[in-house]
Amino acid sequence: MDEVFPNGFVWGVATSAFQIEGAHDTDGRGPSIWDTYAEQPGFIEDGSNAHVACDHYHRYAEDIALMTSLGVGAYRFSVAWPRILPTGRGAANVAGLDFYDRLVDGLLAAGIAPWATLYHWDLPQALEDEGGWTNRSTVDAFVEFTHAVSGRLGDRVAHWITHNEPWCVSVLGHAQGAHAPGKRSWPDALVASHHLLLSHGRAVEVIRENAPRAKIGITLNVSECEPASPSEADHIAARQFDGELIRWFLDPIYLGRYPNDVIEYHEREGRLPRGMDFVKAGDLEEINTPIDFLGVNYYSRAVVRSATIPEADNEPRTIAVPDPAELTDMGWEVYPKGLTHSLVRLNADYEPASLVVTENGAAYAMGPGPDGPVQDTRRCDYVKSHLEACLAAIASGVPLHGYFLWSLLDNFEWAFGNAKRFGIVWVDFETQERIIKASGHMYSRIVRTNTISGEQAA
Ligand code: FCB
C-alpha cells in the first residue's frame, strides 16, 4: 500500500480547554459543570481537579513553540464558554476573548492553522442551574456564545467545529452519570441530544455570517459496533448501539430525520415518555443545514452483548472487551481496522463533503526514564497502525483530509483526572515541565515527510 498521504493532508494535534487551560477563576472565568462535577468527592478517580491542569492559559506561547518544534500544521483547541460568557449568556467577558485572540494570533504567526471547537463539554454552571441542555433556552445561549466567539475570531479562524461528541454529553452526562452534569435519566439524555443538535444547526448559520469563507463541521465519537457473538440477540444489540451512538446524531444532520428504528428502541426502553415532543416544527430543517466536514473521533471498537448489565449502569446491554485483546490504559482495545471500517461506512452512508479524524490516540502511563527520554513505544505503534488505517480508507476512496492526534499534552482526562496520559508530550503536573515523548518525535517525522514509510512496523 502507498504509505504517502495526499498533498495538503492536514496534520494536527488536539486538546480541549477544560483539560489543559487551568486558570479556573482567572480574568473573570465563571464556573463550568466540570468544575462542579470535579468537586464531588469520589467523582474524579485520582481526586485531582483541573484548577491548574497544564496551566496552558499562562503557557500557551510555550505550547505553540512546542507545536512549532513538532512541525504540525494545525491545532484543534476548544473555547471555554465560561471564559467568554461567565454566566452563560449576556455581555461578553473581554479578557476571555482576548486570551483566544492571543492564542490564534500566536498560532498564525507560527504558521499553524487554528481549528476551533465551540463546545467541548464545559457548560457554564449558571446554565446548568436552569436545566442545562435539557432546557431549550440553552440553545439560544449557545447561539449567543457562538456569535461572541465567531464575531471576534471569524476573520482569522478558518475551521470551526460546533460540538465535540454530543453522544458523550447527552448519554454519559445525562443517562449514565459518568460525566458532568452527572445525571441518570435517559429521558433527559434524549432531550439534551436534540437541543445539542439544534444548537449545532443554528451555530452553523451564525458562523457562516461571521466567517463566510470558513469550513464548518461537527465531531462525533465513532466506534465500529460489532456483535459479541453470532447470536441474533447480539446482532440486534449491536445494531441498537450503533443507532444510539451514530445514526441518532448523523441521520438528523445529514438526512434531516431521526432513525425510526432507534426511536422505537428508545420508546421500548421507556426513554421517550412524551414521545418526541421536544422536536418542534422546523427543528430538523435547521439541524440538516449543510456542513463542510464531518469530524471523527476514533479510539476503539464496541463489541456489543445483549445481556442486561446491572441496573447501576442504566443500560440494557453490555459493551464487552474481547479476550484476548491488546488494551490501552483506558481498557480500550487497540483495533485500527475499526477506523478504516468506520470511515468507509460513514462516507458511504452520509456522503460528507470531507472527513477529518479530529481525535485519535492512546493512554499509556510511560514517563521519563532515568536519563530523560520517554520511550512510549506502544503509543508509537498505536499511532502508526491507525495512520495505516487512514491510508487504507483513503485508498478505498474516502475523502479524508486530515488527522489530529489526541493529545498534544498529557492532561486532565475528565473523570480519570491526571491518571490517564494521552499526550505525545509528557507533562509534570507539579513543575509544569514538558518533555516530548518518543511518539512526539515519531509524529514530527511523519508530519514533516507526509508518510509513515520511514517508521518501523507496528
Ligand atoms: C474523547 C474526548 C477527549 C479526550 C479523549 C480521550 O472522548 O473528546 O476530550 O478525553 O476522549
GROMACS .gro file of C-alpha atoms and ligand atoms in nm:
model
  469
    1MET     CA    1   0.000   0.000   0.000
    2ASP     CA    2   0.109   0.353  -0.072
    3GLU     CA    3   0.240   0.492   0.254
    4VAL     CA    4   0.233   0.854   0.140
    5PHE     CA    5  -0.056   1.081   0.237
    6PRO     CA    6  -0.223   1.306  -0.021
    7ASN     CA    7  -0.077   1.650  -0.079
    8GLY     CA    8  -0.224   1.909   0.155
    9PHE     CA    9  -0.324   1.649   0.415
   10VAL     CA   10  -0.378   1.835   0.744
   11TRP     CA   11  -0.152   1.715   1.027
   12GLY     CA   12  -0.263   1.835   1.365
   13VAL     CA   13  -0.274   1.785   1.738
   14ALA     CA   14  -0.583   1.832   1.956
   15THR     CA   15  -0.665   1.948   2.309
   16SER     CA   16  -0.965   2.094   2.489
   17ALA     CA   17  -0.996   2.398   2.711
   18PHE     CA   18  -1.102   2.239   3.038
   19GLN     CA   19  -0.840   1.967   3.010
   20ILE     CA   20  -0.538   2.195   2.970
   21GLU     CA   21  -0.604   2.561   3.049
   22GLY     CA   22  -0.622   2.570   3.429
   23ALA     CA   23  -0.664   2.933   3.546
   24HIS     CA   24  -1.009   2.830   3.658
   25ASP     CA   25  -1.100   3.161   3.821
   26THR     CA   26  -0.866   3.395   3.633
   27ASP     CA   27  -0.972   3.705   3.436
   28GLY     CA   28  -1.341   3.661   3.505
   29ARG     CA   29  -1.391   3.297   3.407
   30GLY     CA   30  -1.709   3.157   3.560
   31PRO     CA   31  -1.753   2.801   3.690
   32SER     CA   32  -1.847   2.524   3.449
   33ILE     CA   33  -2.032   2.200   3.510
   34TRP     CA   34  -1.699   2.018   3.508
   35ASP     CA   35  -1.567   2.235   3.793
   36THR     CA   36  -1.878   2.140   3.990
   37TYR     CA   37  -1.855   1.774   3.895
   38ALA     CA   38  -1.487   1.751   3.990
   39GLU     CA   39  -1.563   1.894   4.335
   40GLN     CA   40  -1.786   1.598   4.425
   41PRO     CA   41  -1.591   1.357   4.645
   42GLY     CA   42  -1.513   1.036   4.459
   43PHE     CA   43  -1.617   1.159   4.114
   44ILE     CA   44  -1.262   1.200   3.983
   45GLU     CA   45  -1.068   0.875   4.002
   46ASP     CA   46  -0.741   1.015   4.138
   47GLY     CA   47  -0.900   1.302   4.333
   48SER     CA   48  -0.737   1.565   4.111
   49ASN     CA   49  -0.906   1.874   3.970
   50ALA     CA   50  -0.840   2.099   3.671
   51HIS     CA   51  -0.772   2.422   3.858
   52VAL     CA   52  -0.422   2.433   3.713
   53ALA     CA   53  -0.419   2.139   3.467
   54CYS     CA   54  -0.137   2.214   3.218
   55ASP     CA   55  -0.152   2.585   3.302
   56HIS     CA   56  -0.189   2.641   2.929
   57TYR     CA   57  -0.373   2.969   2.991
   58HIS     CA   58  -0.039   3.113   3.103
   59ARG     CA   59   0.191   2.890   2.900
   60TYR     CA   60   0.019   2.898   2.562
   61ALA     CA   61   0.320   3.061   2.395
   62GLU     CA   62   0.547   2.782   2.516
   63ASP     CA   63   0.292   2.528   2.388
   64ILE     CA   64   0.280   2.695   2.048
   65ALA     CA   65   0.660   2.673   2.041
   66LEU     CA   66   0.631   2.301   2.117
   67MET     CA   67   0.396   2.260   1.820
   68THR     CA   68   0.640   2.451   1.604
   69SER     CA   69   0.919   2.219   1.708
   70LEU     CA   70   0.699   1.920   1.621
   71GLY     CA   71   0.619   2.074   1.283
   72VAL     CA   72   0.242   2.025   1.298
   73GLY     CA   73   0.032   2.229   1.057
   74ALA     CA   74  -0.287   2.260   1.261
   75TYR     CA   75  -0.405   2.284   1.620
   76ARG     CA   76  -0.753   2.185   1.737
   77PHE     CA   77  -0.842   2.362   2.063
   78SER     CA   78  -1.172   2.446   2.227
   79VAL     CA   79  -1.304   2.775   2.356
   80ALA     CA   80  -1.416   2.776   2.719
   81TRP     CA   81  -1.773   2.910   2.720
   82PRO     CA   82  -1.745   3.024   3.086
   83ARG     CA   83  -1.444   3.241   2.996
   84ILE     CA   84  -1.644   3.421   2.728
   85LEU     CA   85  -1.988   3.432   2.896
   86PRO     CA   86  -1.922   3.357   3.265
   87THR     CA   87  -2.290   3.304   3.341
   88GLY     CA   88  -2.371   3.151   3.004
   89ARG     CA   89  -2.529   3.447   2.827
   90GLY     CA   90  -2.522   3.827   2.826
   91ALA     CA   91  -2.224   4.059   2.797
   92ALA     CA   92  -1.902   3.901   2.674
   93ASN     CA   93  -1.603   3.896   2.905
   94VAL     CA   94  -1.343   4.081   2.702
   95ALA     CA   95  -1.047   3.927   2.889
   96GLY     CA   96  -1.169   3.582   2.792
   97LEU     CA   97  -1.197   3.673   2.425
   98ASP     CA   98  -0.855   3.838   2.443
   99PHE     CA   99  -0.697   3.511   2.550
  100TYR     CA  100  -0.820   3.327   2.238
  101ASP     CA  101  -0.725   3.624   2.028
  102ARG     CA  102  -0.365   3.596   2.153
  103LEU     CA  103  -0.370   3.221   2.102
  104VAL     CA  104  -0.498   3.248   1.744
  105ASP     CA  105  -0.252   3.522   1.653
  106GLY     CA  106   0.031   3.320   1.805
  107LEU     CA  107  -0.067   3.014   1.605
  108LEU     CA  108  -0.100   3.206   1.280
  109ALA     CA  109   0.237   3.373   1.336
  110ALA     CA  110   0.384   3.023   1.376
  111GLY     CA  111   0.218   2.903   1.055
  112ILE     CA  112  -0.020   2.672   1.244
  113ALA     CA  113  -0.387   2.668   1.136
  114PRO     CA  114  -0.628   2.715   1.428
  115TRP     CA  115  -0.924   2.471   1.434
  116ALA     CA  116  -1.168   2.595   1.698
  117THR     CA  117  -1.420   2.372   1.874
  118LEU     CA  118  -1.701   2.568   2.036
  119TYR     CA  119  -1.837   2.314   2.281
  120HIS     CA  120  -1.603   2.062   2.440
  121TRP     CA  121  -1.822   1.993   2.743
  122ASP     CA  122  -1.765   2.291   2.975
  123LEU     CA  123  -2.116   2.433   3.004
  124PRO     CA  124  -2.136   2.739   3.233
  125GLN     CA  125  -2.277   2.621   3.566
  126ALA     CA  126  -2.531   2.906   3.563
  127LEU     CA  127  -2.698   2.747   3.259
  128GLU     CA  128  -2.700   2.405   3.424
  129ASP     CA  129  -2.879   2.565   3.718
  130GLU     CA  130  -3.163   2.640   3.471
  131GLY     CA  131  -3.169   2.285   3.335
  132GLY     CA  132  -2.863   2.291   3.110
  133TRP     CA  133  -2.900   2.107   2.778
  134THR     CA  134  -3.241   1.973   2.880
  135ASN     CA  135  -3.371   2.332   2.867
  136ARG     CA  136  -3.439   2.456   2.515
  137SER     CA  137  -3.326   2.807   2.608
  138THR     CA  138  -2.968   2.674   2.631
  139VAL     CA  139  -2.980   2.658   2.250
  140ASP     CA  140  -3.027   3.037   2.245
  141ALA     CA  141  -2.743   3.081   2.490
  142PHE     CA  142  -2.517   2.869   2.266
  143VAL     CA  143  -2.610   3.094   1.974
  144GLU     CA  144  -2.502   3.398   2.180
  145PHE     CA  145  -2.175   3.225   2.267
  146THR     CA  146  -2.117   3.134   1.902
  147HIS     CA  147  -2.185   3.496   1.798
  148ALA     CA  148  -1.936   3.629   2.052
  149VAL     CA  149  -1.659   3.388   1.955
  150SER     CA  150  -1.702   3.379   1.578
  151GLY     CA  151  -1.755   3.756   1.575
  152ARG     CA  152  -1.416   3.805   1.737
  153LEU     CA  153  -1.214   3.525   1.574
  154GLY     CA  154  -1.400   3.466   1.247
  155ASP     CA  155  -1.164   3.689   1.049
  156ARG     CA  156  -0.874   3.453   1.131
  157VAL     CA  157  -1.011   3.109   1.220
  158ALA     CA  158  -1.095   2.920   0.901
  159HIS     CA  159  -1.208   2.590   1.059
  160TRP     CA  160  -1.484   2.552   1.314
  161ILE     CA  161  -1.631   2.254   1.498
  162THR     CA  162  -1.962   2.323   1.668
  163HIS     CA  163  -1.976   2.031   1.912
  164ASN     CA  164  -1.742   1.764   2.036
  165GLU     CA  165  -1.904   1.422   2.083
  166PRO     CA  166  -2.269   1.507   2.157
  167TRP     CA  167  -2.329   1.138   2.247
  168CYS     CA  168  -2.091   1.176   2.543
  169VAL     CA  169  -2.258   1.499   2.651
  170SER     CA  170  -2.606   1.353   2.637
  171VAL     CA  171  -2.559   0.987   2.732
  172LEU     CA  172  -2.251   0.988   2.958
  173GLY     CA  173  -2.357   1.318   3.115
  174HIS     CA  174  -2.735   1.270   3.146
  175ALA     CA  175  -2.812   0.895   3.136
  176GLN     CA  176  -2.508   0.730   3.289
  177GLY     CA  177  -2.384   0.998   3.528
  178ALA     CA  178  -2.026   0.926   3.422
  179HIS     CA  179  -1.963   1.283   3.305
  180ALA     CA  180  -2.087   1.625   3.413
  181PRO     CA  181  -2.359   1.714   3.495
  182GLY     CA  182  -2.380   1.362   3.639
  183LYS     CA  183  -2.749   1.295   3.576
  184ARG     CA  184  -2.901   0.949   3.542
  185SER     CA  185  -3.210   0.995   3.329
  186TRP     CA  186  -3.248   0.862   2.975
  187PRO     CA  187  -3.542   1.093   2.900
  188ASP     CA  188  -3.318   1.389   2.991
  189ALA     CA  189  -3.037   1.249   2.777
  190LEU     CA  190  -3.256   1.233   2.466
  191VAL     CA  191  -3.399   1.581   2.517
  192ALA     CA  192  -3.044   1.708   2.565
  193SER     CA  193  -2.928   1.533   2.247
  194HIS     CA  194  -3.193   1.713   2.044
  195HIS     CA  195  -3.103   2.051   2.189
  196LEU     CA  196  -2.735   1.986   2.118
  197LEU     CA  197  -2.820   1.904   1.756
  198LEU     CA  198  -3.044   2.207   1.720
  199SER     CA  199  -2.776   2.431   1.866
  200HIS     CA  200  -2.531   2.283   1.614
  201GLY     CA  201  -2.755   2.374   1.320
  202ARG     CA  202  -2.812   2.728   1.446
  203ALA     CA  203  -2.442   2.777   1.521
  204VAL     CA  204  -2.352   2.680   1.164
  205GLU     CA  205  -2.568   2.967   1.039
  206VAL     CA  206  -2.409   3.213   1.282
  207ILE     CA  207  -2.055   3.113   1.189
  208ARG     CA  208  -2.139   3.143   0.819
  209GLU     CA  209  -2.243   3.506   0.884
  210ASN     CA  210  -1.933   3.591   1.084
  211ALA     CA  211  -1.681   3.390   0.884
  212PRO     CA  212  -1.825   3.344   0.533
  213ARG     CA  213  -1.528   3.152   0.395
  214ALA     CA  214  -1.478   2.922   0.694
  215LYS     CA  215  -1.522   2.543   0.683
  216ILE     CA  216  -1.763   2.420   0.947
  217GLY     CA  217  -1.821   2.073   1.088
  218ILE     CA  218  -1.920   1.871   1.391
  219THR     CA  219  -1.726   1.596   1.568
  220LEU     CA  220  -1.871   1.262   1.674
  221ASN     CA  221  -1.718   0.980   1.873
  222VAL     CA  222  -1.736   0.679   1.650
  223SER     CA  223  -1.688   0.309   1.719
  224GLU     CA  224  -1.740   0.018   1.490
  225CYS     CA  225  -2.022  -0.168   1.667
  226GLU     CA  226  -1.986  -0.543   1.639
  227PRO     CA  227  -2.188  -0.826   1.795
  228ALA     CA  228  -2.007  -1.019   2.067
  229SER     CA  229  -2.133  -1.349   1.923
  230PRO     CA  230  -2.310  -1.469   1.609
  231SER     CA  231  -2.639  -1.485   1.803
  232GLU     CA  232  -2.934  -1.288   1.669
  233ALA     CA  233  -2.975  -1.115   2.004
  234ASP     CA  234  -2.620  -0.981   1.991
  235HIS     CA  235  -2.667  -0.866   1.631
  236ILE     CA  236  -2.975  -0.673   1.734
  237ALA     CA  237  -2.793  -0.526   2.034
  238ALA     CA  238  -2.501  -0.413   1.815
  239ARG     CA  239  -2.740  -0.252   1.567
  240GLN     CA  240  -2.918  -0.074   1.853
  241PHE     CA  241  -2.595   0.060   1.994
  242ASP     CA  242  -2.486   0.180   1.650
  243GLY     CA  243  -2.823   0.353   1.623
  244GLU     CA  244  -2.787   0.524   1.960
  245LEU     CA  245  -2.424   0.625   1.907
  246ILE     CA  246  -2.405   0.720   1.542
  247ARG     CA  247  -2.733   0.723   1.349
  248TRP     CA  248  -2.924   0.918   1.618
  249PHE     CA  249  -2.688   1.208   1.550
  250LEU     CA  250  -2.588   1.175   1.186
  251ASP     CA  251  -2.929   1.094   1.040
  252PRO     CA  252  -3.074   1.430   1.154
  253ILE     CA  253  -2.760   1.617   1.046
  254TYR     CA  254  -2.724   1.459   0.702
  255LEU     CA  255  -3.068   1.317   0.624
  256GLY     CA  256  -3.296   1.556   0.815
  257ARG     CA  257  -3.475   1.290   1.025
  258TYR     CA  258  -3.431   1.073   1.331
  259PRO     CA  259  -3.398   0.700   1.253
  260ASN     CA  260  -3.730   0.523   1.315
  261ASP     CA  261  -3.581   0.201   1.448
  262VAL     CA  262  -3.387   0.399   1.709
  263ILE     CA  263  -3.696   0.600   1.810
  264GLU     CA  264  -3.880   0.269   1.854
  265TYR     CA  265  -3.593   0.121   2.051
  266HIS     CA  266  -3.576   0.422   2.286
  267GLU     CA  267  -3.956   0.407   2.322
  268ARG     CA  268  -3.950   0.037   2.415
  269GLU     CA  269  -3.685   0.116   2.677
  270GLY     CA  270  -3.913   0.381   2.829
  271ARG     CA  271  -3.676   0.663   2.736
  272LEU     CA  272  -3.932   0.873   2.550
  273PRO     CA  273  -4.216   0.911   2.799
  274ARG     CA  274  -4.366   1.200   2.599
  275GLY     CA  275  -4.261   1.071   2.260
  276MET     CA  276  -4.057   1.313   2.050
  277ASP     CA  277  -4.246   1.620   2.171
  278PHE     CA  278  -3.918   1.810   2.213
  279VAL     CA  279  -3.880   1.821   1.832
  280LYS     CA  280  -4.057   2.139   1.719
  281ALA     CA  281  -4.163   2.237   1.369
  282GLY     CA  282  -3.861   2.345   1.167
  283ASP     CA  283  -3.600   2.193   1.400
  284LEU     CA  284  -3.498   1.914   1.166
  285GLU     CA  285  -3.451   2.157   0.877
  286GLU     CA  286  -3.218   2.363   1.094
  287ILE     CA  287  -3.024   2.057   1.209
  288ASN     CA  288  -2.996   1.948   0.846
  289THR     CA  289  -2.810   2.270   0.749
  290PRO     CA  290  -2.525   2.175   0.511
  291ILE     CA  291  -2.181   2.144   0.668
  292ASP     CA  292  -1.835   2.122   0.516
  293PHE     CA  293  -1.679   1.831   0.701
  294LEU     CA  294  -1.751   1.554   0.945
  295GLY     CA  295  -1.508   1.521   1.236
  296VAL     CA  296  -1.447   1.167   1.357
  297ASN     CA  297  -1.301   1.081   1.695
  298TYR     CA  298  -1.194   0.718   1.695
  299TYR     CA  299  -1.029   0.525   1.977
  300SER     CA  300  -1.166   0.170   1.968
  301ARG     CA  301  -1.448  -0.056   1.855
  302ALA     CA  302  -1.756  -0.152   2.056
  303VAL     CA  303  -1.818  -0.524   2.094
  304VAL     CA  304  -2.182  -0.547   2.199
  305ARG     CA  305  -2.351  -0.819   2.402
  306SER     CA  306  -2.727  -0.829   2.450
  307ALA     CA  307  -2.719  -0.935   2.814
  308THR     CA  308  -2.858  -0.691   3.067
  309ILE     CA  309  -2.598  -0.534   3.289
  310PRO     CA  310  -2.654  -0.434   3.648
  311GLU     CA  311  -2.910  -0.160   3.689
  312ALA     CA  312  -2.644   0.079   3.811
  313ASP     CA  313  -2.520   0.115   3.454
  314ASN     CA  314  -2.866   0.211   3.329
  315GLU     CA  315  -2.818   0.012   3.008
  316PRO     CA  316  -2.991  -0.288   2.853
  317ARG     CA  317  -2.672  -0.431   2.704
  318THR     CA  318  -2.300  -0.465   2.762
  319ILE     CA  319  -2.004  -0.326   2.578
  320ALA     CA  320  -1.774  -0.624   2.614
  321VAL     CA  321  -1.396  -0.636   2.595
  322PRO     CA  322  -1.283  -0.916   2.369
  323ASP     CA  323  -1.045  -1.167   2.520
  324PRO     CA  324  -0.763  -1.180   2.433
  325ALA     CA  325  -0.717  -0.820   2.326
  326GLU     CA  326  -0.446  -0.559   2.340
  327LEU     CA  327  -0.569  -0.282   2.568
  328THR     CA  328  -0.457   0.072   2.638
  329ASP     CA  329  -0.456   0.215   2.993
  330MET     CA  330  -0.823   0.311   2.940
  331GLY     CA  331  -0.906  -0.057   2.894
  332TRP     CA  332  -0.989   0.022   2.532
  333GLU     CA  333  -0.899  -0.238   2.273
  334VAL     CA  334  -0.639  -0.142   2.012
  335TYR     CA  335  -0.835  -0.206   1.692
  336PRO     CA  336  -0.714   0.005   1.398
  337LYS     CA  337  -0.926  -0.180   1.141
  338GLY     CA  338  -1.233  -0.028   1.305
  339LEU     CA  339  -1.109   0.316   1.198
  340THR     CA  340  -1.091   0.214   0.833
  341HIS     CA  341  -1.431   0.046   0.851
  342SER     CA  342  -1.588   0.345   1.026
  343LEU     CA  343  -1.454   0.597   0.775
  344VAL     CA  344  -1.565   0.384   0.480
  345ARG     CA  345  -1.910   0.331   0.629
  346LEU     CA  346  -1.966   0.697   0.724
  347ASN     CA  347  -1.862   0.804   0.377
  348ALA     CA  348  -2.099   0.556   0.214
  349ASP     CA  349  -2.398   0.629   0.439
  350TYR     CA  350  -2.376   1.008   0.464
  351GLU     CA  351  -2.152   1.121   0.177
  352PRO     CA  352  -1.993   1.406   0.374
  353ALA     CA  353  -1.804   1.656   0.161
  354SER     CA  354  -1.494   1.582   0.364
  355LEU     CA  355  -1.393   1.373   0.665
  356VAL     CA  356  -1.130   1.461   0.923
  357VAL     CA  357  -1.005   1.246   1.210
  358THR     CA  358  -1.036   1.509   1.480
  359GLU     CA  359  -0.908   1.280   1.760
  360ASN     CA  360  -0.717   0.954   1.776
  361GLY     CA  361  -0.461   0.846   2.031
  362ALA     CA  362  -0.391   0.626   2.331
  363ALA     CA  363  -0.340   0.646   2.706
  364TYR     CA  364  -0.018   0.487   2.831
  365ALA     CA  365   0.143   0.587   3.159
  366MET     CA  366   0.504   0.558   3.040
  367GLY     CA  367   0.705   0.853   3.176
  368PRO     CA  368   1.067   0.970   3.161
  369GLY     CA  369   1.334   0.705   3.213
  370PRO     CA  370   1.630   0.765   3.447
  371ASP     CA  371   1.821   0.957   3.179
  372GLY     CA  372   1.530   1.163   3.046
  373PRO     CA  373   1.358   1.040   2.730
  374VAL     CA  374   1.007   0.894   2.734
  375GLN     CA  375   1.012   0.570   2.532
  376ASP     CA  376   0.640   0.527   2.474
  377THR     CA  377   0.678   0.257   2.211
  378ARG     CA  378   0.323   0.133   2.249
  379ARG     CA  379   0.182   0.477   2.167
  380CYS     CA  380   0.412   0.492   1.862
  381ASP     CA  381   0.268   0.158   1.746
  382TYR     CA  382  -0.087   0.273   1.815
  383VAL     CA  383  -0.048   0.593   1.615
  384LYS     CA  384   0.130   0.427   1.327
  385SER     CA  385  -0.126   0.148   1.294
  386HIS     CA  386  -0.412   0.399   1.297
  387LEU     CA  387  -0.241   0.609   1.031
  388GLU     CA  388  -0.215   0.293   0.822
  389ALA     CA  389  -0.589   0.254   0.879
  390CYS     CA  390  -0.639   0.610   0.748
  391LEU     CA  391  -0.436   0.531   0.438
  392ALA     CA  392  -0.646   0.221   0.377
  393ALA     CA  393  -0.962   0.436   0.395
  394ILE     CA  394  -0.814   0.691   0.155
  395ALA     CA  395  -0.716   0.409  -0.083
  396SER     CA  396  -1.077   0.295  -0.092
  397GLY     CA  397  -1.197   0.639  -0.189
  398VAL     CA  398  -1.279   0.813   0.143
  399PRO     CA  399  -1.226   1.193   0.121
  400LEU     CA  400  -1.020   1.201   0.440
  401HIS     CA  401  -0.839   1.533   0.459
  402GLY     CA  402  -0.675   1.548   0.798
  403TYR     CA  403  -0.569   1.377   1.119
  404PHE     CA  404  -0.544   1.531   1.467
  405LEU     CA  405  -0.359   1.332   1.728
  406TRP     CA  406  -0.511   1.330   2.077
  407SER     CA  407  -0.331   1.480   2.251
  408LEU     CA  408  -0.055   1.737   2.235
  409LEU     CA  409  -0.014   1.724   2.613
  410ASP     CA  410  -0.082   1.485   2.897
  411ASN     CA  411  -0.385   1.649   3.053
  412PHE     CA  412  -0.689   1.628   3.280
  413GLU     CA  413  -0.869   1.321   3.146
  414TRP     CA  414  -1.220   1.400   3.275
  415ALA     CA  415  -1.342   1.151   3.537
  416PHE     CA  416  -0.997   0.987   3.539
  417GLY     CA  417  -0.821   1.310   3.634
  418ASN     CA  418  -0.446   1.326   3.578
  419ALA     CA  419  -0.419   0.947   3.597
  420LYS     CA  420  -0.453   0.876   3.225
  421ARG     CA  421  -0.188   1.020   2.996
  422PHE     CA  422  -0.272   1.067   2.628
  423GLY     CA  423   0.000   1.322   2.541
  424ILE     CA  424   0.278   1.297   2.287
  425VAL     CA  425   0.436   1.548   2.526
  426TRP     CA  426   0.490   1.447   2.889
  427VAL     CA  427   0.370   1.697   3.148
  428ASP     CA  428   0.499   1.701   3.504
  429PHE     CA  429   0.189   1.834   3.682
  430GLU     CA  430   0.399   1.960   3.978
  431THR     CA  431   0.658   2.161   3.787
  432GLN     CA  432   0.477   2.201   3.451
  433GLU     CA  433   0.789   2.073   3.275
  434ARG     CA  434   0.712   1.938   2.926
  435ILE     CA  435   0.915   1.661   2.757
  436ILE     CA  436   0.847   1.546   2.401
  437LYS     CA  437   0.792   1.169   2.411
  438ALA     CA  438   0.927   0.922   2.150
  439SER     CA  439   0.577   0.928   1.996
  440GLY     CA  440   0.608   1.306   1.957
  441HIS     CA  441   0.940   1.268   1.778
  442MET     CA  442   0.790   0.998   1.556
  443TYR     CA  443   0.484   1.212   1.478
  444SER     CA  444   0.714   1.500   1.395
  445ARG     CA  445   0.897   1.289   1.135
  446ILE     CA  446   0.564   1.176   0.988
  447VAL     CA  447   0.416   1.523   0.958
  448ARG     CA  448   0.733   1.662   0.802
  449THR     CA  449   0.760   1.385   0.543
  450ASN     CA  450   0.386   1.321   0.486
  451THR     CA  451   0.450   0.948   0.503
  452ILE     CA  452   0.476   0.665   0.755
  453SER     CA  453   0.711   0.461   0.538
  454GLY     CA  454   1.018   0.557   0.739
  455GLU     CA  455   0.876   0.421   1.068
  456GLN     CA  456   0.931   0.069   1.193
  457ALA     CA  457   0.645  -0.176   1.155
  458ALA     CA  458   0.387  -0.161   1.431
  459FCB     C1  459  -1.262   1.195   2.388
  459FCB     C2  460  -1.270   1.340   2.430
  459FCB     C3  461  -1.136   1.399   2.466
  459FCB     C4  462  -1.049   1.300   2.542
  459FCB     C5  463  -1.043   1.169   2.468
  459FCB     C6  464  -0.954   1.066   2.534
  459FCB     O1  465  -1.385   1.135   2.413
  459FCB     O2  466  -1.325   1.419   2.328
  459FCB     O3  467  -1.158   1.516   2.539
  459FCB     O4  468  -1.094   1.287   2.670
  459FCB     O5  469  -1.171   1.116   2.454
   0.00000   0.00000   0.00000
